[in-house]
Coordinates of C-alpha atoms in Angstrom, one line a residue:
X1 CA -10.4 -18.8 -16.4
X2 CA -9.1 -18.5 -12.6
X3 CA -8.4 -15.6 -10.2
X4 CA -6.0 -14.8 -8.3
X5 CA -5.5 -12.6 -5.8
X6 CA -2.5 -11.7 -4.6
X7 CA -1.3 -10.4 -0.6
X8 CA -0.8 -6.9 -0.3
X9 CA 0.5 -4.9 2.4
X10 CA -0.9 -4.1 5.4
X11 CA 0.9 -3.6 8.7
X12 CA -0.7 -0.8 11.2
X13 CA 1.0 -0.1 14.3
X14 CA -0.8 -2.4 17.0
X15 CA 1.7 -2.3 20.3
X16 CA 0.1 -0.8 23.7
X17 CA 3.1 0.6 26.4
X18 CA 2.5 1.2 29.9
X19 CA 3.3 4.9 31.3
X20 CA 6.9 4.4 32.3
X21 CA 8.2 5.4 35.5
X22 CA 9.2 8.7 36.0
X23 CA 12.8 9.7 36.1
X24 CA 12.4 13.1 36.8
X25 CA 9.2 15.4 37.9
X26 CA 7.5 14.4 34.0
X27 CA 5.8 11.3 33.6
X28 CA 5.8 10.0 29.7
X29 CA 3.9 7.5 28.2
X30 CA 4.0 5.8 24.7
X31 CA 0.4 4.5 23.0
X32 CA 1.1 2.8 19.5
X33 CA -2.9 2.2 17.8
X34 CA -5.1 0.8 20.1
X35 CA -9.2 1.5 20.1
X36 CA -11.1 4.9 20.8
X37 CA -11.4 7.8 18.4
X38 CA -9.8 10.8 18.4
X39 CA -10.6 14.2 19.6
X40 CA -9.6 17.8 19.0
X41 CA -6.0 19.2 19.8
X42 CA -6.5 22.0 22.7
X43 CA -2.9 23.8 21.9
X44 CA -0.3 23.6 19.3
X45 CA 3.3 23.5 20.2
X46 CA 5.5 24.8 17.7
X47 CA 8.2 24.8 19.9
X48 CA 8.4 21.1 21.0
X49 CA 9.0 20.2 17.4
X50 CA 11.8 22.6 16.9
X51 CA 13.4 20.7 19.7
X52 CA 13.3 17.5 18.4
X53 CA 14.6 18.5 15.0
X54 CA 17.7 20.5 16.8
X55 CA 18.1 17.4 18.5
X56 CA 18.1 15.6 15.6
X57 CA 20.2 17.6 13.9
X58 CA 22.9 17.5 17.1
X59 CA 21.9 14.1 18.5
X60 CA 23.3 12.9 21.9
X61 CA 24.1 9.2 21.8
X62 CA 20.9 6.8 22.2
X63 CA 21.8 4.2 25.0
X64 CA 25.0 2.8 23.7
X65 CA 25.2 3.6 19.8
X66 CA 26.6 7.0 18.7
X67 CA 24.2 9.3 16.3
X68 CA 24.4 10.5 13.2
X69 CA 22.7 14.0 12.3
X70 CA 19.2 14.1 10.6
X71 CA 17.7 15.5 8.9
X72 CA 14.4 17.5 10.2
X73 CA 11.5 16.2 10.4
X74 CA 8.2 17.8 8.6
X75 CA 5.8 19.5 10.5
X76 CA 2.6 19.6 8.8
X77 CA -0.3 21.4 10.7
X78 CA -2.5 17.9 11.1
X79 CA 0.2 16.7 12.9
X80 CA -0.2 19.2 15.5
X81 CA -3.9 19.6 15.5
X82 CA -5.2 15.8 15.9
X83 CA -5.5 15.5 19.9
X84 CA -5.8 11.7 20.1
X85 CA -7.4 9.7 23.1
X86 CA -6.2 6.9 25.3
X87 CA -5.4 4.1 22.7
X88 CA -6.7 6.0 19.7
X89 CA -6.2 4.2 15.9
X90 CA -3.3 6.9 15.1
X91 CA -3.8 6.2 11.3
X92 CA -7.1 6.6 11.6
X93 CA -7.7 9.7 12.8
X94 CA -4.9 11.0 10.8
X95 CA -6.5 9.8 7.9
X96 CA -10.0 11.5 9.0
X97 CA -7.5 14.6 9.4
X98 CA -6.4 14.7 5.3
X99 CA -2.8 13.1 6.2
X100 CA -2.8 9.5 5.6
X101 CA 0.3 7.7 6.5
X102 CA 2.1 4.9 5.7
X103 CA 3.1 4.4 10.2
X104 CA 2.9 7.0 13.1
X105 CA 3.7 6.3 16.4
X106 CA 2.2 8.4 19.4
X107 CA 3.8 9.8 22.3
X108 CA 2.4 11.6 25.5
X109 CA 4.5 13.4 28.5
X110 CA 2.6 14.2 31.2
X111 CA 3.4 16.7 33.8
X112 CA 6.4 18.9 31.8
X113 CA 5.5 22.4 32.5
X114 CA 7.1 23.6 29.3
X115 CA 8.5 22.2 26.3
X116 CA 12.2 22.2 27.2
X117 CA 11.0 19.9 30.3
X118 CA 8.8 17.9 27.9
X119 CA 12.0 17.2 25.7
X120 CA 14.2 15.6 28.0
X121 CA 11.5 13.4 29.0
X122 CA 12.1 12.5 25.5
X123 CA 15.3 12.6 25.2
X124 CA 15.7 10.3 28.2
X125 CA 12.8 7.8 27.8
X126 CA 12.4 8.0 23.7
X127 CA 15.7 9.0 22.4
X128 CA 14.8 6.1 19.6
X129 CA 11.8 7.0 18.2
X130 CA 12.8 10.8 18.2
X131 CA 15.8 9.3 16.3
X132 CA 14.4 7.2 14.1
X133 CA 15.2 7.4 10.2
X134 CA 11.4 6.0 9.6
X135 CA 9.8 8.9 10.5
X136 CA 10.2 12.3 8.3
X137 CA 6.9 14.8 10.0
X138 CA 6.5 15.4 13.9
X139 CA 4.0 17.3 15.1
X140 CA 3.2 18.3 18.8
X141 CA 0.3 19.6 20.4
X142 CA -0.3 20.5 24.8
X143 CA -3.1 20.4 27.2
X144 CA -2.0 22.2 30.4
X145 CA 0.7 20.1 31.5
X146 CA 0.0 17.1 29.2
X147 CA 2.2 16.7 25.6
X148 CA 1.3 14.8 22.9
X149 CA 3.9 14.5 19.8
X150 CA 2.9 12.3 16.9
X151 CA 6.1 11.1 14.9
X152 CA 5.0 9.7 11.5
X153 CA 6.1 8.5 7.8
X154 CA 3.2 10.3 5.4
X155 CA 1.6 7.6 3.0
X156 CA 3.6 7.1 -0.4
X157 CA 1.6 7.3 -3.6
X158 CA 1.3 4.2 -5.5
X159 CA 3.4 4.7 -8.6
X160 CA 0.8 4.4 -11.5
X161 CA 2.3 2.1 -14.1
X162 CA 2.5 3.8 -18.0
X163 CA 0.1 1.7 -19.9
X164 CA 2.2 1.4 -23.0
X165 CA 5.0 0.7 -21.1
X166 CA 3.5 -2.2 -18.7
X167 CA 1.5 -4.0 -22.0
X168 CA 5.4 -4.5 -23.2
X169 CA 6.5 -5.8 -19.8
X170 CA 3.5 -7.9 -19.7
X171 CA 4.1 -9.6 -23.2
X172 CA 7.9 -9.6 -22.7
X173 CA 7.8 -11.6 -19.7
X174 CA 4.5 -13.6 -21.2
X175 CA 6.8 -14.8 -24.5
X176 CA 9.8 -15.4 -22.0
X177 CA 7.6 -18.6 -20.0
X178 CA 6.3 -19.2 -23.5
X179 CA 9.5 -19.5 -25.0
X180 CA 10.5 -22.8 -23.3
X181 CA 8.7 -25.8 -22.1
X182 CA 7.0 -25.4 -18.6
X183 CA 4.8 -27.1 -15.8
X184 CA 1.8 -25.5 -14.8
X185 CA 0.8 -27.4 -11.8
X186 CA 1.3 -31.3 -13.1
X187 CA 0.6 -30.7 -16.8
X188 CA 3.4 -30.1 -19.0
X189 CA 3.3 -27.4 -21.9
X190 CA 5.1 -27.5 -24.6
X191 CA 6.9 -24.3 -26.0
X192 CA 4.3 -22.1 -27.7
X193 CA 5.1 -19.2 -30.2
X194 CA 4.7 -15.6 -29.4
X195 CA 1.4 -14.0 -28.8
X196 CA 0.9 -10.3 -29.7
X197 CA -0.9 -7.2 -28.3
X198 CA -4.1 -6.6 -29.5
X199 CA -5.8 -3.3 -28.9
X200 CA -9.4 -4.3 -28.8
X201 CA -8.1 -7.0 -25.8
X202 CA -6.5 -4.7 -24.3
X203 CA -9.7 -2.5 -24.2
X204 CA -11.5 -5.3 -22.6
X205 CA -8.8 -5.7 -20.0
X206 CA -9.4 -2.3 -18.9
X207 CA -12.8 -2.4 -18.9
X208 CA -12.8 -4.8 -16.4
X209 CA -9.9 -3.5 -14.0
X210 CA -11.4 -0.4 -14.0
X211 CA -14.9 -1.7 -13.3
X212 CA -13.2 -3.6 -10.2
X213 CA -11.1 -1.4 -9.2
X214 CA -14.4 1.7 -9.0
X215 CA -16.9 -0.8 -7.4
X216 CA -13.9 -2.7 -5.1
X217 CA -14.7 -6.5 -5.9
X218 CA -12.6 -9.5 -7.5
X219 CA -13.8 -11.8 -10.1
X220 CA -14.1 -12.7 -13.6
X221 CA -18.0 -11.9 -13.6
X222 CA -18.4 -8.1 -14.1
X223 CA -21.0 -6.2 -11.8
X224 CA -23.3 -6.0 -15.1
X225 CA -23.0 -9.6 -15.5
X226 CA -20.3 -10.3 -17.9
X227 CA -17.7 -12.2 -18.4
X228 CA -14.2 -12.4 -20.5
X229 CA -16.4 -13.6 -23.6
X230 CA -18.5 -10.8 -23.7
X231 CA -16.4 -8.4 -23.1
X232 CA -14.2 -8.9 -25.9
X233 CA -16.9 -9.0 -28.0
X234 CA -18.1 -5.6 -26.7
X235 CA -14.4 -4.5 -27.7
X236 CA -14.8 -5.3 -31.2
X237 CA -12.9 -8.9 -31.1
X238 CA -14.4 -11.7 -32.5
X239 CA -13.0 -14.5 -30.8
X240 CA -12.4 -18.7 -31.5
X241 CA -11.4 -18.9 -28.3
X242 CA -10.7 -16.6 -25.5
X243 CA -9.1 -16.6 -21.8
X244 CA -8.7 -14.2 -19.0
X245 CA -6.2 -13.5 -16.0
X246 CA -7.2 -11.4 -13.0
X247 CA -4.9 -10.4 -10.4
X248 CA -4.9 -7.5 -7.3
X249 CA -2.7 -6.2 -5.0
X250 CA 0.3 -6.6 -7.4
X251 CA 2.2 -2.8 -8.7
X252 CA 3.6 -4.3 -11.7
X253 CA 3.1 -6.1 -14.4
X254 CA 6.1 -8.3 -14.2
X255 CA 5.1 -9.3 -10.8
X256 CA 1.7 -9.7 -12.2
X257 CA 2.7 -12.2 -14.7
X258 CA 4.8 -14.3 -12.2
X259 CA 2.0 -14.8 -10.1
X260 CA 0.1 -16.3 -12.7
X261 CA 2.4 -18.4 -13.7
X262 CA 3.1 -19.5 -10.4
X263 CA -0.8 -20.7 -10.1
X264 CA -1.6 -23.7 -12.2
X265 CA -5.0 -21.9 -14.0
X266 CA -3.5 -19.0 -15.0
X267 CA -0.4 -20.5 -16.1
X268 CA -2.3 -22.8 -18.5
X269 CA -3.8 -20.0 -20.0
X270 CA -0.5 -18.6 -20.6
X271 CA 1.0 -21.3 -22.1
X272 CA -2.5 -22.1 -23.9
X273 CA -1.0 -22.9 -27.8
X274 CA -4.5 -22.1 -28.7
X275 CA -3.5 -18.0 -27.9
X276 CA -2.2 -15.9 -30.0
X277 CA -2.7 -12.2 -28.9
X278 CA -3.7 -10.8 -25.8
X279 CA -3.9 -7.2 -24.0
X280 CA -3.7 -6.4 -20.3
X281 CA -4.5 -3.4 -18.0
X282 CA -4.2 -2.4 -14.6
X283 CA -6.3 0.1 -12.8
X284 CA -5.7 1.6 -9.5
X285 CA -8.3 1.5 -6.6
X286 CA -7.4 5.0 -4.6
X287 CA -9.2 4.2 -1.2
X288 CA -8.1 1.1 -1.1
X289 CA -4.5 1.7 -2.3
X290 CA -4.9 -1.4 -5.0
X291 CA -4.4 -1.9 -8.1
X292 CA -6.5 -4.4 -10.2
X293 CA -4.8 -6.3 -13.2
X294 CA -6.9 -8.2 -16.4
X295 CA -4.8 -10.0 -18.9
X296 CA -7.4 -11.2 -21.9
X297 CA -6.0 -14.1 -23.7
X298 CA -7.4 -14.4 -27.3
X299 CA -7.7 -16.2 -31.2
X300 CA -9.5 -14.7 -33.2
X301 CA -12.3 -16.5 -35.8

């Protein structure tokens, strides 16, 4: 048995501007997720964010490059009511805030008196970002003469994979490598025949993704002790001999199953002769945003 586990994505904002110049009596500033926390919004601007999504929708050309119209941007409430300070983690607090995001970007103008001063700041210093396809929700928020607008890309659900439907992928694309000889690491396999699903393996599969997945750990030994071998057994398969594949950060099962095979352990276990049914299951941790993946390799007695 070996486990793998697999990179998954993870890329915050990290970039820190300096205040830029001004070009006109408003001074603007751009912080990308640096380190303090966040703290209340004082005033909601409404009308700030209508004028970036008229300007969007009309947009003047940024630097040299002619714009298309765009569509409008989103404006839900948290964007508007999380008042972040200097350097703040932007997905951070807008995760404490119920709006998790997949990026953000903040942006503060200082000294507009009202928002049709604010927005040429932005039109002149941040034409980009307020033109950006990446973003779909702005929101904006003022303190006296200070503007803060918050430009972001809300976090996409992890498609959850039909169970029926990824046990087929998983054995199609299992039988494919089996089909033909292969090298797993420096040992050579022959061609093995076909394993088939088993539903009592595929029970012990997802008793194991779901018990990492809800405690947020990887490893073949289970938090109560166990391993693959006892778990089938606690299925209701009694087993001659008996493998296991463990796999995270992967959405699919195809991808699951290439992984393994392209890691010498799990790859002999797929091309094991000895095999002949096997069930896998996937099980999605929600905090985390990853999903967990057991493939239980089997013969019976």
């Amino acid at each position: 048995m070996a486990a793998m586990r697999a990179p998954f994505r993870n890329d915050p904002e990290s970039v820190l501007s300096a205040p830029l110049a001004p070009a006109a009596p408003c001074r603007a500033a751009l912080f990308l997720a640096a380190l303090c926390a966040a703290v209340p919004a004082h005033a909601a601007e409404p009308g700030l964010a209508s004028l970036i999504n008229a300007y969007r929708a009309a947009p003047e050309p940024c630097g040299s490059v002619p714009r298309a119209p765009l569509p409008p941007l989103a404006t839900p409430p948290a964007l508007s009511s999380v008042r972040l300070g200097t350097g703040a983690f932007i997905e951070l607090a807008l995760e404490r805030a119920g709006y998790p995001v997949e990026h953000a970007s903040a942006i503060f103008v200082t000294g507009a008196p009202d928002a049709a001063a604010a927005m040429a700041v932005l039109r002149e210093k941040y034409c980009r970002q307020m033109l950006s396809p990446q973003f779909t929700a702005v929101g904006a928020a003022r303190n006296g003469d200070t503007w803060q607008v918050l430009l972001a890309e809300p976090l996409r659900p992890i498609p959850l994979p039909d169970p029926a439907q990824a046990s087929a992928a998983a054995l199609a694309a299992v039988n494919a490598a089996r089909a033909a000889p292969r090298l797993c690491g420096a040992r050579l396999f022959a061609a093995a025949r076909p394993l088939v699903l088993n539903s009592a393996l595929a029970q012990a599969a997802l008793v194991h993704s779901r018990d990492m997945a809800t405690q947020r750990y990887f490893s073949h030994q289970a938090r109560d002790g166990s391993y693959v071998a006892e778990r089938a057994l606690r299925a209701g398969y009694a087993w001659r001999w008996v493998g296991e594949n463990i796999a995270s950060g992967i959405n699919t099962a195809e991808d699951a199953v290439a992984g393994w095979l392209e890691s010498p352990g799990h790859c002999a276990n797929i091309m094991n002769p000895a095999f002949i049914e096997m069930g896998v299951a996937s099980s999605l941790n929600t905090e985390r945003r990853m999903m967990y993946w057991t493939q239980v390799l089997a013969a019976p007695r």
